[in-house]
mmCIF file with all atom_site columns, C-alpha atoms in Angstrom:
data_model
loop_
_atom_site.group_PDB
_atom_site.id
_atom_site.type_symbol
_atom_site.label_atom_id
_atom_site.label_alt_id
_atom_site.label_comp_id
_atom_site.label_asym_id
_atom_site.label_entity_id
_atom_site.label_seq_id
_atom_site.pdbx_PDB_ins_code
_atom_site.Cartn_x
_atom_site.Cartn_y
_atom_site.Cartn_z
_atom_site.occupancy
_atom_site.B_iso_or_equiv
_atom_site.pdbx_formal_charge
_atom_site.auth_seq_id
_atom_site.auth_comp_id
_atom_site.auth_asym_id
_atom_site.auth_atom_id
_atom_site.pdbx_PDB_model_num
ATOM 1  C CA . VAL A 1 1  ? -4.223 -5.760  -13.513 1.00 76.00 ? 1  VAL A CA 1
ATOM 2  C CA . GLY A 1 2  ? -3.567 -9.008  -11.413 1.00 92.00 ? 2  GLY A CA 1
ATOM 3  C CA . ILE A 1 3  ? -4.150 -10.000 -8.145  1.00 93.00 ? 3  ILE A CA 1
ATOM 4  C CA . PRO A 1 4  ? -0.864 -9.339  -6.736  1.00 94.00 ? 4  PRO A CA 1
ATOM 5  C CA . VAL A 1 5  ? -0.970 -5.708  -7.805  1.00 95.00 ? 5  VAL A CA 1
ATOM 6  C CA . ILE A 1 6  ? -4.209 -4.838  -6.048  1.00 94.00 ? 6  ILE A CA 1
ATOM 7  C CA . LEU A 1 7  ? -2.800 -6.799  -3.192  1.00 95.00 ? 7  LEU A CA 1
ATOM 8  C CA . ASP A 1 8  ? 0.117  -4.947  -2.729  1.00 96.00 ? 8  ASP A CA 1
ATOM 9  C CA . TRP A 1 9  ? -2.080 -1.898  -3.345  1.00 96.00 ? 9  TRP A CA 1
ATOM 10 C CA . LEU A 1 10 ? -4.325 -2.734  -0.409  1.00 96.00 ? 10 LEU A CA 1
ATOM 11 C CA . VAL A 1 11 ? -1.239 -3.677  1.934   1.00 96.00 ? 11 VAL A CA 1
ATOM 12 C CA . HIS A 1 12 ? 0.185  -0.326  1.231   1.00 96.00 ? 12 HIS A CA 1
ATOM 13 C CA . PHE A 1 13 ? -2.765 1.868   1.682   1.00 96.00 ? 13 PHE A CA 1
ATOM 14 C CA . THR A 1 14 ? -3.653 -0.151  5.058   1.00 96.00 ? 14 THR A CA 1
ATOM 15 C CA . PHE A 1 15 ? 0.080  0.139   6.365   1.00 94.00 ? 15 PHE A CA 1
ATOM 16 C CA . LEU A 1 16 ? -0.123 3.609   5.260   1.00 95.00 ? 16 LEU A CA 1
ATOM 17 C CA . GLY A 1 17 ? -3.278 4.657   6.983   1.00 92.00 ? 17 GLY A CA 1
ATOM 18 C CA . TYR A 1 18 ? -2.464 2.342   10.048  1.00 92.00 ? 18 TYR A CA 1
ATOM 19 C CA . TYR A 1 19 ? 0.992  4.434   10.283  1.00 90.00 ? 19 TYR A CA 1
ATOM 20 C CA . THR A 1 20 ? -0.887 7.792   10.125  1.00 90.00 ? 20 THR A CA 1
ATOM 21 C CA . PHE A 1 21 ? -3.740 6.815   12.534  1.00 89.00 ? 21 PHE A CA 1
ATOM 22 C CA . LEU A 1 22 ? -1.035 5.688   15.002  1.00 88.00 ? 22 LEU A CA 1
ATOM 23 C CA . SER A 1 23 ? 1.313  8.635   14.660  1.00 86.00 ? 23 SER A CA 1
ATOM 24 C CA . THR A 1 24 ? -1.766 10.974  15.375  1.00 85.00 ? 24 THR A CA 1
ATOM 25 C CA . SER A 1 25 ? -3.374 8.737   18.151  1.00 81.00 ? 25 SER A CA 1
ATOM 26 C CA . LEU A 1 26 ? -0.218 8.797   19.695  1.00 75.00 ? 26 LEU A CA 1
ATOM 27 C CA . ASP A 1 27 ? 0.439  12.464  19.390  1.00 70.00 ? 27 ASP A CA 1
ATOM 28 C CA . PRO A 1 28 ? 4.163  12.663  19.715  1.00 61.00 ? 28 PRO A CA 1
ATOM 29 C CA . ILE A 1 29 ? 6.156  15.575  20.521  1.00 54.00 ? 29 ILE A CA 1
#
């Protein structure tokens, strides 16, 4: 596994987690 792959996974999960946190934090109707 190369570094770019790990970096891509890290960014993807970070963005996904941040988006989920933001969505639940704002609690949109």
